[in-house]
Short mmCIF file of C-alpha atoms in Angstrom, two decimals:
data_model
loop_
_atom_site.label_atom_id
_atom_site.label_comp_id
_atom_site.label_asym_id
_atom_site.label_seq_id
_atom_site.Cartn_x
_atom_site.Cartn_y
_atom_site.Cartn_z
CA UNK A 243 2.49 -0.33 18.95
CA UNK A 244 5.03 2.27 20.93
CA UNK A 245 4.54 5.92 20.62
CA UNK A 246 6.73 8.69 20.36
CA UNK A 247 6.50 9.47 24.46
CA UNK A 248 7.94 5.86 24.69
CA UNK A 249 11.44 5.23 22.82
CA UNK A 250 13.13 1.82 22.63
CA UNK A 251 16.39 1.27 23.28
CA UNK A 252 18.88 -1.64 21.27
CA UNK A 253 22.29 -1.72 23.47
CA UNK A 254 25.54 -4.10 22.63
CA UNK A 255 24.89 -5.55 26.33
CA UNK A 256 28.32 -2.85 27.28
CA UNK A 257 28.03 -2.55 30.97
CA UNK A 258 27.66 0.90 32.11
CA UNK A 259 30.27 0.82 34.54
CA UNK A 260 33.18 -1.72 36.62
CA UNK A 261 30.09 -2.48 39.34
CA UNK A 262 26.99 -4.08 38.84
CA UNK A 263 25.12 -1.41 38.16
CA UNK A 264 22.67 -1.53 40.76
CA UNK A 265 24.27 2.00 41.85
CA UNK A 266 23.13 3.61 38.72
CA UNK A 267 20.13 6.57 38.27
CA UNK A 268 17.00 4.53 36.88
CA UNK A 269 14.41 6.61 34.65
CA UNK A 270 12.05 5.53 32.46
CA UNK A 271 14.07 7.35 29.58
CA UNK A 272 16.91 5.00 30.55
CA UNK A 273 17.58 1.87 29.08
CA UNK A 274 16.77 -1.36 30.41
CA UNK A 275 20.06 -3.63 30.70
CA UNK A 276 20.47 -6.77 29.16
CA UNK A 277 22.14 -9.79 29.14
CA UNK A 278 22.42 -10.10 25.97
CA UNK A 279 24.52 -8.31 22.84
CA UNK A 280 22.94 -6.87 20.04
CA UNK A 281 24.57 -5.72 17.26
CA UNK A 282 25.72 -2.06 16.55
CA UNK A 283 23.11 -0.22 14.20
CA UNK A 284 20.96 2.79 14.23
CA UNK A 285 16.82 2.50 13.45
CA UNK A 286 16.31 6.19 14.32
CA UNK A 287 17.27 8.44 11.48
CA UNK A 288 18.05 10.76 14.07
CA UNK A 289 19.57 8.89 17.43
CA UNK A 290 19.57 10.90 19.82
CA UNK A 291 22.09 9.77 23.27
CA UNK A 292 19.46 9.18 27.24
CA UNK A 293 21.06 11.85 28.84
CA UNK A 294 20.01 9.76 32.07
CA UNK A 295 22.35 7.62 31.37
CA UNK A 296 25.71 10.01 31.03
CA UNK A 297 24.81 10.80 34.66
CA UNK A 298 26.31 8.92 38.06
CA UNK A 299 24.59 9.96 41.35
CA UNK A 300 27.57 12.38 42.06
CA UNK A 301 26.71 13.90 39.06
CA UNK A 302 30.03 13.20 37.37
CA UNK A 303 30.50 11.48 33.87
CA UNK A 304 30.91 7.74 33.52
CA UNK A 305 30.86 5.45 30.88
CA UNK A 306 27.70 4.73 28.35
CA UNK A 307 27.65 2.78 25.36
CA UNK A 308 28.22 4.71 21.92
CA UNK A 309 25.34 2.93 20.19
CA UNK A 310 22.70 3.21 23.00
CA UNK A 311 20.02 4.75 20.72
CA UNK A 312 16.43 6.63 20.86
CA UNK A 313 14.14 4.87 18.44
CA UNK A 314 10.97 6.82 17.48
CA UNK A 315 8.66 7.07 15.25
CA UNK A 316 8.48 3.21 14.98
CA UNK A 317 5.72 1.02 13.48
CA UNK A 318 6.10 -3.00 14.36
CA UNK A 319 5.04 -5.78 11.67
CA UNK A 320 4.67 -8.75 13.08
CA UNK A 321 4.26 -12.58 11.89
CA UNK A 322 4.90 -15.87 13.59
CA UNK A 323 6.46 -18.71 11.27
CA UNK A 324 7.82 -21.88 12.65
CA UNK A 325 6.59 -21.51 16.10
CA UNK A 326 8.67 -18.54 16.19
CA UNK A 327 7.51 -14.78 16.51
CA UNK A 328 9.17 -12.83 14.39
CA UNK A 329 9.62 -8.46 13.99
CA UNK A 330 10.93 -5.35 12.00
CA UNK A 331 10.46 -1.95 13.00
CA UNK A 332 9.41 0.29 10.38
CA UNK A 333 8.02 4.00 10.39
CA UNK A 334 4.62 5.24 11.41
CA UNK A 335 2.34 5.31 7.79
CA UNK A 336 4.61 3.33 5.34
CA UNK A 337 3.05 -0.03 6.26
CA UNK A 338 0.12 0.48 4.00
CA UNK A 339 1.69 2.68 1.47
CA UNK A 340 4.10 -0.13 0.69
CA UNK A 341 1.39 -2.79 0.79
CA UNK A 342 -1.07 -0.78 -1.54
CA UNK A 343 2.12 0.02 -4.33
CA UNK A 344 2.14 3.80 -2.88
CA UNK A 345 5.56 4.02 -1.43
CA UNK A 346 8.20 1.87 -3.34
CA UNK A 347 11.65 3.11 -1.59
CA UNK A 348 12.20 0.32 0.78
CA UNK A 349 14.54 2.63 3.14
CA UNK A 350 11.03 5.25 3.49
CA UNK A 351 9.63 1.90 5.11
CA UNK A 352 11.87 0.18 7.01
CA UNK A 353 14.15 1.82 9.85
CA UNK A 354 16.25 -1.08 9.15
CA UNK A 355 16.78 -4.29 7.66
CA UNK A 356 17.25 -6.30 10.81
CA UNK A 357 14.73 -8.99 11.83
CA UNK A 358 13.85 -9.27 15.47
CA UNK A 359 11.86 -11.68 17.75
CA UNK A 360 10.90 -8.48 20.10
CA UNK A 361 11.25 -5.30 18.57
CA UNK A 362 10.87 -3.46 22.16
CA UNK A 363 12.76 -5.38 24.17
CA UNK A 364 15.57 -5.04 21.24
CA UNK A 365 15.99 -8.75 20.85
CA UNK A 366 17.13 -9.91 17.60
CA UNK A 367 16.74 -13.13 15.75
CA UNK A 368 19.20 -15.72 15.98
CA UNK A 369 20.54 -16.98 12.34
CA UNK A 370 19.89 -20.63 13.09
CA UNK A 371 16.14 -19.54 13.78
CA UNK A 372 16.19 -17.37 10.31
CA UNK A 373 17.24 -20.31 8.57
CA UNK A 374 14.94 -23.06 10.25
CA UNK A 375 11.35 -20.79 9.33
CA UNK A 376 12.70 -19.09 6.35
CA UNK A 377 15.11 -21.44 4.70
CA UNK A 378 17.31 -17.83 4.67
CA UNK A 379 19.59 -15.72 6.09
CA UNK A 380 19.36 -13.11 3.53
CA UNK A 381 17.53 -9.83 6.25
CA UNK A 382 16.24 -7.92 3.05
CA UNK A 383 13.99 -10.67 2.25
CA UNK A 384 13.00 -11.76 4.71
CA UNK A 385 12.28 -8.22 6.04
CA UNK A 386 10.36 -8.17 2.79
CA UNK A 387 7.95 -11.77 3.63
CA UNK A 388 6.81 -9.61 7.09
CA UNK A 389 6.25 -6.67 5.53
CA UNK A 390 4.07 -8.46 3.16
CA UNK A 391 2.48 -10.95 4.77
CA UNK A 392 2.76 -9.98 8.75
CA UNK A 393 0.15 -8.23 10.78
CA UNK A 394 0.65 -4.75 11.61
CA UNK A 395 0.87 -3.83 15.08
CA UNK A 396 -1.81 -1.04 16.08
CA UNK A 397 -4.09 0.12 18.91
CA UNK A 398 -7.57 -0.99 19.03
CA UNK A 399 -8.53 3.40 18.28
CA UNK A 400 -5.88 3.26 15.05
CA UNK A 401 -7.34 0.42 13.25
CA UNK A 402 -10.62 1.71 13.35
CA UNK A 403 -9.42 4.79 11.63
CA UNK A 404 -7.11 3.00 9.17
CA UNK A 405 -10.67 1.37 8.10
CA UNK A 406 -13.15 3.69 8.10
CA UNK A 407 -10.21 5.95 5.93
CA UNK A 408 -10.08 3.02 3.57
CA UNK A 409 -14.07 2.72 3.36
CA UNK A 410 -14.03 6.05 2.61
CA UNK A 411 -11.50 6.42 -0.09
CA UNK A 412 -13.05 2.87 -2.26
CA UNK A 413 -15.96 4.42 -2.15
CA UNK A 414 -14.99 7.53 -3.39
CA UNK A 415 -13.15 5.45 -6.21
CA UNK A 416 -16.28 3.52 -7.14
CA UNK A 417 -17.82 7.38 -7.06
CA UNK A 418 -15.67 8.74 -9.42
CA UNK A 419 -15.18 5.32 -11.92
CA UNK A 420 -19.01 4.03 -11.95
CA UNK A 421 -23.00 5.84 -13.10
CA UNK A 422 -26.42 4.47 -12.40
CA UNK A 423 -27.12 3.24 -15.72
CA UNK A 424 -31.03 4.41 -15.91
CA UNK A 425 -30.50 7.84 -15.05
CA UNK A 426 -26.75 8.39 -16.21
CA UNK A 427 -25.22 10.33 -13.20
CA UNK A 428 -23.22 9.30 -10.10
CA UNK A 429 -23.40 7.99 -7.06
CA UNK A 430 -22.11 10.28 -4.46
CA UNK A 431 -19.71 8.46 -1.73
CA UNK A 432 -21.89 8.89 0.79
CA UNK A 433 -24.30 6.57 -1.49
CA UNK A 434 -21.55 4.12 -1.96
CA UNK A 435 -20.20 3.85 1.81
CA UNK A 436 -24.04 2.99 2.86
CA UNK A 437 -24.50 0.60 -0.16
CA UNK A 438 -21.44 -1.19 1.05
CA UNK A 439 -21.98 -1.39 4.51
CA UNK A 440 -25.93 -2.85 3.29
CA UNK A 441 -23.48 -5.16 1.23
CA UNK A 442 -21.51 -6.09 4.94
CA UNK A 443 -17.67 -5.37 2.74
CA UNK A 444 -15.18 -5.70 5.47
CA UNK A 445 -11.85 -3.34 4.55
CA UNK A 446 -8.44 -6.28 3.87
CA UNK A 447 -5.84 -3.70 4.75
CA UNK A 448 -3.31 -5.62 2.93
CA UNK A 449 -5.17 -5.23 -0.26
CA UNK A 450 -5.24 -2.52 -2.35
CA UNK A 451 -7.92 0.06 -2.33
CA UNK A 452 -8.16 0.21 -6.01
CA UNK A 453 -8.36 -3.63 -6.02
CA UNK A 454 -11.16 -3.67 -3.31
CA UNK A 455 -12.77 -0.82 -4.95
CA UNK A 456 -13.25 -3.38 -8.63
CA UNK A 457 -14.60 -6.43 -6.13
CA UNK A 458 -17.17 -3.80 -4.26
CA UNK A 459 -17.93 -2.52 -8.20
CA UNK A 460 -18.71 -6.31 -8.86
CA UNK A 461 -20.96 -6.71 -5.63
CA UNK A 462 -22.44 -3.97 -5.98
CA UNK A 463 -23.95 -4.87 -9.14
CA UNK A 464 -26.61 -7.38 -7.30
CA UNK A 465 -27.69 -4.57 -5.20
CA UNK A 466 -27.93 -1.43 -7.29
CA UNK A 467 -27.91 -0.21 -10.67
CA UNK A 468 -24.59 0.25 -11.23
CA UNK A 469 -21.99 -0.06 -13.72
CA UNK A 470 -18.20 1.64 -15.42
CA UNK A 471 -18.47 5.12 -17.11
CA UNK A 472 -17.42 4.87 -20.86
CA UNK A 473 -14.50 6.83 -22.33
CA UNK A 474 -15.07 8.81 -25.33
CA UNK A 475 -12.29 7.52 -27.84
CA UNK A 476 -10.92 8.38 -31.17
CA UNK A 477 -10.32 5.65 -33.46
CA UNK A 478 -8.30 5.75 -36.92
CA UNK A 479 -8.12 3.03 -39.17
CA UNK A 480 -6.31 3.53 -42.45
CA UNK A 481 -8.58 2.59 -45.33
CA UNK A 482 -7.80 -0.82 -46.87
CA UNK A 483 -8.35 -2.62 -43.47
CA UNK A 484 -10.76 -0.31 -42.30
CA UNK A 485 -14.35 -1.86 -43.21
CA UNK A 486 -12.71 -5.74 -41.84
CA UNK A 487 -11.28 -4.15 -38.25
CA UNK A 488 -14.76 -2.02 -37.34
CA UNK A 489 -16.90 -5.16 -37.66
CA UNK A 490 -14.58 -6.51 -35.03
CA UNK A 491 -14.59 -4.01 -32.52
CA UNK A 492 -18.33 -2.68 -33.47
CA UNK A 493 -19.19 -5.15 -30.55
CA UNK A 494 -17.26 -2.98 -28.13
CA UNK A 495 -18.17 0.20 -28.75
CA UNK A 496 -20.84 2.71 -28.51
CA UNK A 497 -20.65 4.79 -32.08
CA UNK A 498 -21.44 8.24 -32.26
CA UNK A 499 -19.70 9.72 -35.31
CA UNK A 500 -18.32 7.99 -38.26
CA UNK A 501 -16.17 9.24 -41.14
CA UNK A 502 -14.12 8.19 -44.00
CA UNK A 503 -11.29 10.75 -45.13
CA UNK A 504 -9.73 8.51 -46.38
CA UNK A 505 -9.16 7.03 -42.86
CA UNK A 506 -11.77 5.89 -41.21
CA UNK A 507 -12.24 8.16 -38.47
CA UNK A 508 -14.82 6.89 -35.40
CA UNK A 509 -16.12 8.59 -32.58
CA UNK A 510 -17.66 6.51 -29.87
CA UNK A 511 -17.83 5.67 -25.99
CA UNK A 512 -16.35 2.28 -24.81
CA UNK A 513 -15.89 0.18 -21.18
CA UNK A 514 -12.54 1.00 -19.84
CA UNK A 515 -12.06 -2.68 -20.00
CA UNK A 516 -11.95 -2.73 -23.70
CA UNK A 517 -9.21 -0.20 -24.49
CA UNK A 518 -6.06 -2.51 -23.91
CA UNK A 519 -8.08 -5.15 -26.08
CA UNK A 520 -9.22 -2.36 -29.00
CA UNK A 521 -5.76 -0.95 -29.50
CA UNK A 522 -3.84 -4.72 -29.20
CA UNK A 523 -6.95 -5.39 -32.14
CA UNK A 524 -5.70 -2.46 -34.59
CA UNK A 525 -2.64 -2.05 -33.90
CA UNK A 526 -1.54 -5.97 -34.44
CA UNK A 527 -4.40 -6.14 -37.28
CA UNK A 528 -2.50 -2.43 -39.23
CA UNK A 529 1.07 -3.21 -38.11
CA UNK A 530 1.00 -0.41 -35.96
CA UNK A 531 -0.71 2.14 -38.16
CA UNK A 532 -4.19 2.09 -36.89
CA UNK A 533 -4.40 4.10 -33.23
CA UNK A 534 -6.67 5.15 -30.87
CA UNK A 535 -6.80 8.13 -28.50
CA UNK A 536 -8.89 9.20 -25.12
CA UNK A 537 -10.98 12.41 -25.60
CA UNK A 538 -12.11 12.27 -21.72
CA UNK A 539 -11.60 9.53 -19.12
CA UNK A 540 -15.24 9.07 -18.37
CA UNK A 541 -18.46 10.16 -20.04
CA UNK A 542 -21.76 10.63 -17.66
CA UNK A 543 -24.62 13.06 -17.76
CA UNK A 544 -26.00 15.39 -14.40
CA UNK A 545 -29.51 16.34 -14.58
CA UNK A 546 -30.09 18.66 -17.88
CA UNK A 547 -27.82 16.61 -19.88
CA UNK A 548 -24.49 18.36 -18.88
CA UNK A 549 -21.62 16.19 -19.67
CA UNK A 550 -18.84 15.38 -16.97
CA UNK A 551 -15.54 14.44 -17.92
#
């Protein structure tokens, strides 16, 4: 992982002078010389010229490559395939957002649609290697595969911080969506986190936190009393088909009130997972004339039976 204080350079390989370069000043920020020739492109949104490479010992100006670029805000994603190592340069904090379907603009994730063998050294992958390992030379397609399956290079400290953040977010989702069916009250985030640790639940950084929350709910069901909080809905069904359709949906609906005037109107609680099933059933049976409305996303009872919606 490279921090902003240690910029990466990509150079075309053009010599800085007609000499072998041994008389040029060296500094931590100077670009390392390489015998490789790299394509002309920028990986930074705001490239900065290296001031150390523009002055000779005598203070006069010397020739410098026009594409010597400072790369900042780098996150490297690495993938091994066909015995070779491939890397892509991304923006920090964007890789996880992409994998969790939060960020959808690839340009906001990739610093360049270029595949490297070593980002820090500016070594670009050869076309022959890409074709052999990925069966294509399409850089964008390969970048997408590495972004999806590769390993984000982070320090141990950053990795631990990311895992803890994801653990808390997953626990928050579970706490928000579930209740204790015995008390009809929600669990606190701290209680869910504690139960997850008892399960030895491990966060998968490549999966969406919402998907992992659903997995946690299933696993917690064998440890603590827990169930998805129910949705309160209103269902309208035209008179002629009402009785027949009602028989089909009642097993999925906890009816609170019912009224014929002249169409059937029912208000009740359903499991969130049954919403789409009920909607498809009533609309297909009535050619779209029946409908279901959500009155509240969850219906819970707190101390004193105060409704939480």
